Each structure stands twice: as C-alpha cells, then as structure tokens.
Coordinates of C-alpha atoms and ligand atoms in Angstrom, one line a residue:
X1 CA -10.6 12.8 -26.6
X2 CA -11.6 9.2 -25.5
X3 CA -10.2 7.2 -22.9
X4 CA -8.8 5.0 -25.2
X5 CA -7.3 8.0 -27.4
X6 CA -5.7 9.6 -24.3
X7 CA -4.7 5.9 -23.1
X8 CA -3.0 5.4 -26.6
X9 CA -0.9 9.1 -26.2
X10 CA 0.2 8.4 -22.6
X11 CA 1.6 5.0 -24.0
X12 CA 3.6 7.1 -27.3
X13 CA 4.5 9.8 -24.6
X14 CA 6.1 7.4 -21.9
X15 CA 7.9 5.2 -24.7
X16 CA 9.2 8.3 -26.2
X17 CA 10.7 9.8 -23.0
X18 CA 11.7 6.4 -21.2
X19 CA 9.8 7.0 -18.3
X20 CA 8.3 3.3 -16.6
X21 CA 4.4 4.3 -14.7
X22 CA 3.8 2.2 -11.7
X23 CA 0.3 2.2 -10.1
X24 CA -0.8 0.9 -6.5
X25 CA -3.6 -1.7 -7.2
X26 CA -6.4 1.2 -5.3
X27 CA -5.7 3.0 -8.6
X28 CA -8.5 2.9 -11.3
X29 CA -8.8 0.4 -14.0
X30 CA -7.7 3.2 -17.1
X31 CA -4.8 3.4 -14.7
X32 CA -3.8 0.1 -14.6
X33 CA -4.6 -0.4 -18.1
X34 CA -1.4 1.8 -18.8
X35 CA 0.8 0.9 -16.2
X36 CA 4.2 -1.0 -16.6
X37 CA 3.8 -2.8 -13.0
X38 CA 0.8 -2.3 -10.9
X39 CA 1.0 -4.3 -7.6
X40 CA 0.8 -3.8 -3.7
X41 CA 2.8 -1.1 -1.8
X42 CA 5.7 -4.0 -1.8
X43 CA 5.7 -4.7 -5.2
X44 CA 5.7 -1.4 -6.4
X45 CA 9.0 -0.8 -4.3
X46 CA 10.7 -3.8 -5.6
X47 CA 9.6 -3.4 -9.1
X48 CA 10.6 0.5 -8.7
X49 CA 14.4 -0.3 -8.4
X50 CA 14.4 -2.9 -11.2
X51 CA 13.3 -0.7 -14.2
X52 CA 15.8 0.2 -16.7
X53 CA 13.6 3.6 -16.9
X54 CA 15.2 6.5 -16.6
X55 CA 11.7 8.2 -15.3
X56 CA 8.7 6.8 -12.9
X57 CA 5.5 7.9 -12.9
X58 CA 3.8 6.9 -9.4
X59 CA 0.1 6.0 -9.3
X60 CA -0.7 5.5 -5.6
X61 CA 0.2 8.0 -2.5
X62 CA 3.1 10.1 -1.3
X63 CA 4.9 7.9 0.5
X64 CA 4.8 5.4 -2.4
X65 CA 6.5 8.1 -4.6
X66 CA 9.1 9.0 -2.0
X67 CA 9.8 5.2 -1.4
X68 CA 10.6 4.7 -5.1
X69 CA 13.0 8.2 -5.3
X70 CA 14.8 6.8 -1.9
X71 CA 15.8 3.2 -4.0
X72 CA 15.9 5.2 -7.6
X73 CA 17.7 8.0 -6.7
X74 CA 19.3 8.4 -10.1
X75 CA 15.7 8.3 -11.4
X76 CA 13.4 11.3 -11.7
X77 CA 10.6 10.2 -10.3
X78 CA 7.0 12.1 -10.3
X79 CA 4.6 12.2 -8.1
X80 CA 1.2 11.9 -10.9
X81 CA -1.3 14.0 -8.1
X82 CA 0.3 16.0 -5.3
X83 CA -2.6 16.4 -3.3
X84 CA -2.6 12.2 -3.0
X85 CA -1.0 11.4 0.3
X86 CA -2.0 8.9 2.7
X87 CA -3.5 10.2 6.6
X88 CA -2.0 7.3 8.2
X89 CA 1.3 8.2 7.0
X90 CA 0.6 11.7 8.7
X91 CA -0.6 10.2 12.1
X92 CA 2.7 10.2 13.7
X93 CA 5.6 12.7 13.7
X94 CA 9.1 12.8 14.8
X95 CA 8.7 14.7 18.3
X96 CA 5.6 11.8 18.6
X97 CA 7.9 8.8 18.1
X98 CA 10.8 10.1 20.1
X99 CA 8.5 10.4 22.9
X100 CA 6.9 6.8 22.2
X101 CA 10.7 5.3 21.9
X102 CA 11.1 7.3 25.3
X103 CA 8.7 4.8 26.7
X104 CA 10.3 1.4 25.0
X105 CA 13.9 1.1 25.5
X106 CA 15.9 -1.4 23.8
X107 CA 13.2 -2.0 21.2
X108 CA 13.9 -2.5 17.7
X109 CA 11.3 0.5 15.6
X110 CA 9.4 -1.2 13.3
X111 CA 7.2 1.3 10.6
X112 CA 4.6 0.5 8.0
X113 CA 5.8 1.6 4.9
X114 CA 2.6 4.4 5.4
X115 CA 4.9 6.4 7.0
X116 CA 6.5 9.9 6.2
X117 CA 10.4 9.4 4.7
X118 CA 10.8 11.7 7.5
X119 CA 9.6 9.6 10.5
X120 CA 11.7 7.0 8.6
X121 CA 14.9 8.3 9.6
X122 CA 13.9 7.4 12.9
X123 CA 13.1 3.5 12.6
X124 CA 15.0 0.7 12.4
X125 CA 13.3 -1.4 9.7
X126 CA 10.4 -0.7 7.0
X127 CA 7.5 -2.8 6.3
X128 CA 4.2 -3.8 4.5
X129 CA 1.6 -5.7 4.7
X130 CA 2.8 -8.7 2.6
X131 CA 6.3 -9.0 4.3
X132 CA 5.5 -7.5 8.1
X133 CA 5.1 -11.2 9.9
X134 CA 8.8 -12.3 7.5
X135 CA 10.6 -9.2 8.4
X136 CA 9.8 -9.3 12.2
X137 CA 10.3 -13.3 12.4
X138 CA 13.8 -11.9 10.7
X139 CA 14.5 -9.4 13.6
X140 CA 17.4 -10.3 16.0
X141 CA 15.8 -8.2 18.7
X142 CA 12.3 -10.0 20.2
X143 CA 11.1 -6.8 21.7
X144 CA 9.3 -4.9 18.5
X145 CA 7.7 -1.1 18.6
X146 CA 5.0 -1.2 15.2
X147 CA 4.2 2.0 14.0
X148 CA 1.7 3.4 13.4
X149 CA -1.0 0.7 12.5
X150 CA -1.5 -1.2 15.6
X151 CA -4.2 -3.6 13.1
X152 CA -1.6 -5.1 11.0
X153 CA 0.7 -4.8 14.0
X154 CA -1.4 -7.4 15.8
X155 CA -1.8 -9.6 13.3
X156 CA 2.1 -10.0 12.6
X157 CA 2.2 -10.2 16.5
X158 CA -0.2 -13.0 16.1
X159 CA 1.9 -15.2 14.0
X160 CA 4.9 -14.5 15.9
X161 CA 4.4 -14.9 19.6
X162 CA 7.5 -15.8 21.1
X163 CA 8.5 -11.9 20.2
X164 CA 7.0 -9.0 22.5
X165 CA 5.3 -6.1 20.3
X166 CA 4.2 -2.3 21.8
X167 CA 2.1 0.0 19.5
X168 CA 1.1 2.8 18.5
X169 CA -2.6 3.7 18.0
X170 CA -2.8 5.0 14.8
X171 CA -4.4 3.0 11.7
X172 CA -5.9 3.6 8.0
X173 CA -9.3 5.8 8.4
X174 CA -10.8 3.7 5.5
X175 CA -10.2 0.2 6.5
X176 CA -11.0 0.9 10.0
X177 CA -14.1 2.0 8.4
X178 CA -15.3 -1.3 8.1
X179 CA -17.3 -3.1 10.9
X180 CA -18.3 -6.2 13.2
X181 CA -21.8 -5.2 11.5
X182 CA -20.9 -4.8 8.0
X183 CA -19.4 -8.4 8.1
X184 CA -22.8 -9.5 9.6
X185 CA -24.7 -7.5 6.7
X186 CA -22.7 -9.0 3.8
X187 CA -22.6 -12.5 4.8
X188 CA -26.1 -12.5 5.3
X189 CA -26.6 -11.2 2.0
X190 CA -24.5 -13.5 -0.1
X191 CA -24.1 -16.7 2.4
X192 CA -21.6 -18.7 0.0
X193 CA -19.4 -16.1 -0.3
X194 CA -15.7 -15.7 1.1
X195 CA -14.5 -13.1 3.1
X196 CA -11.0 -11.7 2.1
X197 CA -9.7 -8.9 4.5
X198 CA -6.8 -6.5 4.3
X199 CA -4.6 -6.6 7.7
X200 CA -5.4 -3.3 8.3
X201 CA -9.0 -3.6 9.3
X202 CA -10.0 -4.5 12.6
X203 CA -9.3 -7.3 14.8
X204 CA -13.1 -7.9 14.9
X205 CA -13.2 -7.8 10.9
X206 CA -10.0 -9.8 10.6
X207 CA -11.6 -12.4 12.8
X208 CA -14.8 -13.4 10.6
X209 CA -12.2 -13.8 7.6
X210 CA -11.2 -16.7 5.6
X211 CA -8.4 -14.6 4.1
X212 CA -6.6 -12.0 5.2
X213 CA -3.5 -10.5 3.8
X214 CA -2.0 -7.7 1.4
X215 CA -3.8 -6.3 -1.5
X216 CA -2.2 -9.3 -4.0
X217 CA -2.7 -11.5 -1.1
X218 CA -6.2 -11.1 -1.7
X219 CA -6.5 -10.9 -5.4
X220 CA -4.5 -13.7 -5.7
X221 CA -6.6 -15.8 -3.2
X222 CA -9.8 -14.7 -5.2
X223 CA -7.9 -15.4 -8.5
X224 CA -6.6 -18.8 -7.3
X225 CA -9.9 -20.2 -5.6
X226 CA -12.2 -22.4 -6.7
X227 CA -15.2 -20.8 -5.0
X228 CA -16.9 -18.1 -7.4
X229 CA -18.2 -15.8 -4.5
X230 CA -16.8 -13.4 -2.4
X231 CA -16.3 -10.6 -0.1
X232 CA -13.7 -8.1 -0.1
X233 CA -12.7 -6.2 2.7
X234 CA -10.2 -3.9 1.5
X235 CA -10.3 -1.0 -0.8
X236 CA -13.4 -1.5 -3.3
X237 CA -11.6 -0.5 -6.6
X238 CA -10.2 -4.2 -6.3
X239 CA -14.1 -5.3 -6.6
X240 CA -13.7 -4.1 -9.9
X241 CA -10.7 -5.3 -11.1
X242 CA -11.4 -8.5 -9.2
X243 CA -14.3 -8.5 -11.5
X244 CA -12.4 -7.5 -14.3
X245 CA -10.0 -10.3 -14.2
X246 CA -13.0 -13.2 -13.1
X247 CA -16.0 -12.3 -14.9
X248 CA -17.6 -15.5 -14.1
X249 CA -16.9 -15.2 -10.3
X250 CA -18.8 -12.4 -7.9
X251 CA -17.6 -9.6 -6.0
X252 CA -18.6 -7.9 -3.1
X253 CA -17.8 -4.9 -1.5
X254 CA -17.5 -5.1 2.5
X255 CA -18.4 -1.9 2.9
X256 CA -19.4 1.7 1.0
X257 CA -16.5 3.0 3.5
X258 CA -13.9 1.6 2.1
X259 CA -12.9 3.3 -0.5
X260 CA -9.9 5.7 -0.5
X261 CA -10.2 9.6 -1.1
X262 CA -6.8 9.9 -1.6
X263 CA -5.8 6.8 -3.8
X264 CA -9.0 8.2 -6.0
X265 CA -7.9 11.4 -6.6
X266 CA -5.6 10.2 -9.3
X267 CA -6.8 10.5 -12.8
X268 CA -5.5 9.1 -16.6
X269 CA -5.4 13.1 -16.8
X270 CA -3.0 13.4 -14.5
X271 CA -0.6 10.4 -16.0
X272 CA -1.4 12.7 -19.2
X273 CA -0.4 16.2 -17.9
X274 CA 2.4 14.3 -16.2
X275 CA 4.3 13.1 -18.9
X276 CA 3.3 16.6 -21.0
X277 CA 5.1 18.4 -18.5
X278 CA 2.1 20.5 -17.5
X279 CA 1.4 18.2 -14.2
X280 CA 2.4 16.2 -11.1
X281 CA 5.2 16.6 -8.9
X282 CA 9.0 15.7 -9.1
X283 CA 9.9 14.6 -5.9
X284 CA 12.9 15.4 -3.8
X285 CA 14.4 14.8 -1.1
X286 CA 17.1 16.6 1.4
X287 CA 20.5 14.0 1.6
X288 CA 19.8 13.3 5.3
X289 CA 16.1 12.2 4.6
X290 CA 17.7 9.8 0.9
X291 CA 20.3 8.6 3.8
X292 CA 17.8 8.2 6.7
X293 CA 15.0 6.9 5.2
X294 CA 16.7 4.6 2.4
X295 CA 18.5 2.4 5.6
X296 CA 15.1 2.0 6.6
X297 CA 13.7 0.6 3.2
X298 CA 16.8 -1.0 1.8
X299 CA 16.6 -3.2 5.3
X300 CA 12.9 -3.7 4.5
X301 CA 14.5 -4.8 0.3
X302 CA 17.0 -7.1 2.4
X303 CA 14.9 -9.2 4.8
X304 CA 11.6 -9.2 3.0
X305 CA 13.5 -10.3 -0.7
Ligands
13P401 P1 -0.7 -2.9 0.5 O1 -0.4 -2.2 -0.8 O2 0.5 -3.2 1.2 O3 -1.7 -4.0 0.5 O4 -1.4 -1.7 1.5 C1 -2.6 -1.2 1.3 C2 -2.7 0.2 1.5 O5 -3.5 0.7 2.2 C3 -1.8 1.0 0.7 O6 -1.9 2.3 1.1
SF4_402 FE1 -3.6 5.4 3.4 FE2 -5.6 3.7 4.0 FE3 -5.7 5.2 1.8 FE4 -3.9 3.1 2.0 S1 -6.2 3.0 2.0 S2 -3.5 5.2 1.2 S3 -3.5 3.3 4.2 S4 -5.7 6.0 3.9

C-alpha cells in the first residue's frame, strides 16, 4: 500500500471507531497529516480533555500518553509505540526527589511535564514549556524546586526574579546536544537568518537567540515573521514542516543532534496497527498514580488556562 492509501484507511478506521489521534509536533509529517490536533506537549493536554472521542491515539512519548489518560480517564487512550518514552522523563525517581526535597524545605515542587506520572505524585504543580514562566509567576510560594530540566528552569527563573528557584540537573539529551559552536557554524553559514531556540537547550544556545520558546512558540514566530530565513534550534522534524507550511521561506537545522530517537520511532504503521487492534499500548494507570499525578496536571490545566 501507499502512504496515501494507508493514510486514507487510518482516517475510515478512526471515524468508524470514534477514536480522536493527537500527535506532538516532533512527529512526522504522514503523522500529522492524519491527526485531529497536533500541537506542543501543552496543547496536546488541553486539546486531549476536550474531544468528544471516546478513544485517543497519542503520537509523541510516554508521558504524553499518560498525561492525556490522567485528564480522560473515561477515555481509552493508546499509546501508538510503546518503546517511545522520553530519557528526561526517566532522569529522576521518587527516592531521588525525596532526597532533593530533603534539601529544600518549604519549597513549592515544580516538574516539567517530562516527568514520570509516578514522580508526579510527588510535586506540587506540572509544567511546559509554553506555560512554565505563567504558572510560577502564578505560585503563592516564591521559593520554587524545577525538576528536572534545570535549562527551561533558568529561563523561567530569568523572567521571574523576585522568586528564588533550586534545581535539578537533569535536561533533554537532544537539545542539550546542541552547542555554543553549532550556533557559530550556522550563523556563519546563513548570516540573515533568525535563530529560534527551544528553552530546553543551553543557556549558551538560548543566549545567541532571537527567539526562544515552546515548539508553537517557535513555529508560530517563523510563521508570523516577516524575515524568510531561519535557524531552528529545536527538534529538526519542525524544519520540515516549517518548510512545509512556508515554502517560500528557508529552514535551517541548528544541529544534526537534534533530532529525537524516541519521538521518531513512531510510524503511520503504528497509527495503522493501532486502530486494527494488532498494535500500541492501552495505557493504565493504578488509582493512586490517576489521583496523584492528575492534582499535579489539573493545577498545571488551572493556572496555565
Ligand atoms: P514542548 O512540546 O513543550 O515544546 O516540549 C518539547 C519536547 O521536548 C517534548 O518532549
Ligand atoms: Fe524527551 Fe528531549 Fe525527546 Fe522531548 S526531545 S521527548 S524532552 S528526549
């Protein structure tokens, strides 16, 4: 079969059974193409609790899938590749952030969505990269422990300096990837183009930018501008749907590095075998975790809406 012919039977399929797919913008473009909402890690958790649906098919990572079950838990929701999960998510364990809470008192636990529903049940407050600086700014308490990613940590800590902020040193292997040196590379090779950043790439990165902010953050800066160059330093599948949606405008990858194992294991197979009943994972979770975890992201729902 074709692309298109298998893009055409997962569309009959899905209509037929009522099941809504959501896809994180790192997924590929015959992904996309046959996705109800495709948006940042954000988006997809808003979007996931307004569908009428009675199934979800999640495009994207682990924790995305768990994050939609925690706010549909009427919903079945799959899982399309099981091996997908996200190593920043695994960076930090329970025992790890009791120890770490140990050593901050009296501050209010704030994770990254990339976390485990487990470690979840142990913050106070969910975020992502798109709501991080509103949330905190929302925060009664000024003393703040981010988890894990002390990158986008910093740069909500930036924005927000009469609150105090601890970290953890964890962080996403791929955007970290990028470098000081990369930045020097690309700008040299394409001198009028912009450079858009994801929060989760290092300070020194985040520093050269002339954007930086969540995955839509970025598409909808390169989308918006009037400049037709630029350099994107977050995952490269949004260089090509970047280039998708602007074919008169350039885009540049920051670096070979950045491009996520994980996010690209999904395949339009895997939607397929999904929705055939031969594939993916129905996720569930324990009642303590659905309790635990959910306070954490309906909080996130509440002060990021
Ligand atoms: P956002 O979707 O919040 O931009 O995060 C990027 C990411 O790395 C998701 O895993
Ligand atoms: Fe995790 Fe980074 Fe991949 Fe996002 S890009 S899923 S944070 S490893």
């Amino acid at each position: 079969m074709t692309v298109a012919e298998i893009q055409e039977e997962i569309l009959r399929m899905k209509k037929e059974q009522d099941v809504c797919i959501l896809a994180h913008a790192y997924q590929g473009q015959e992904i996309l193409e046959v996705a109800d909402y495709t948006g940042d890690s954000y988006g997809l958790s808003v979007q996931a609790s307004k569908s009428s649906a009675k199934g979800v098919i999640m495009c994207g990572v682990r924790f995305m899938a768990e994050t939609c079950k925690i706010l549909c838990p009427d919903k079945t929701v799959w899982l399309a590749n099981p091996q997908a999960g996200c190593p920043m998510a695994e960076q930090l364990d329970v025992k790890g952030l009791r120890e770490l809470k140990e050593q901050y008192p009296g501050y209010t636990v704030v994770a990254y969505i990339n976390t485990t529903s487990e470690l979840k049940t142990e913050c106070d407050v969910c975020v992502t990269s798109s709501s991080s600086v509103q949330i905190c700014s929302r925060l009664e308490n000024d003393k703040i422990l981010f988890i894990p990613d002390p990158n986008l940590g910093h740069f909500t800590a930036e924005k927000l300096p009469e609150k105090t902020f601890a970290f953890y040193n964890g962080g996403c292997p791929r955007h970290l990837a990028a470098s000081a040196e990369d930045v020097r590379k690309a700008k040299e090779a394409h001198p009028q183009a912009l450079l858009l950043v994801h929060p989760e790439c290092a300070p020194e990165v985040v520093k050269e930018a002339d954007y930086a902010g969540s995955t839509t953050g970025i598409m909808d800066y390169a989308l918006k501008s009037d400049d037709l160059e630029f350099i994107i330093g977050t995952e490269n599948s949004i260089v090509e749907h970047l280039q998708f949606a602007c074919p008169e405008k350039r885009f540049y990858p920051l670096a070979a590095s950045l491009t996520c194992m994980d996010m690209k294991l999904t395949t339009l197979m895997d939607v397929y075998h999904c929705l055939k009943g031969s594939g993916g994972e129905e996720i569930r979770l324990s009642d303590e975790i659905m309790e635990g975890a959910g306070r954490c992201i309906r909080r996130m729902v509440e002060l990021g809406g």
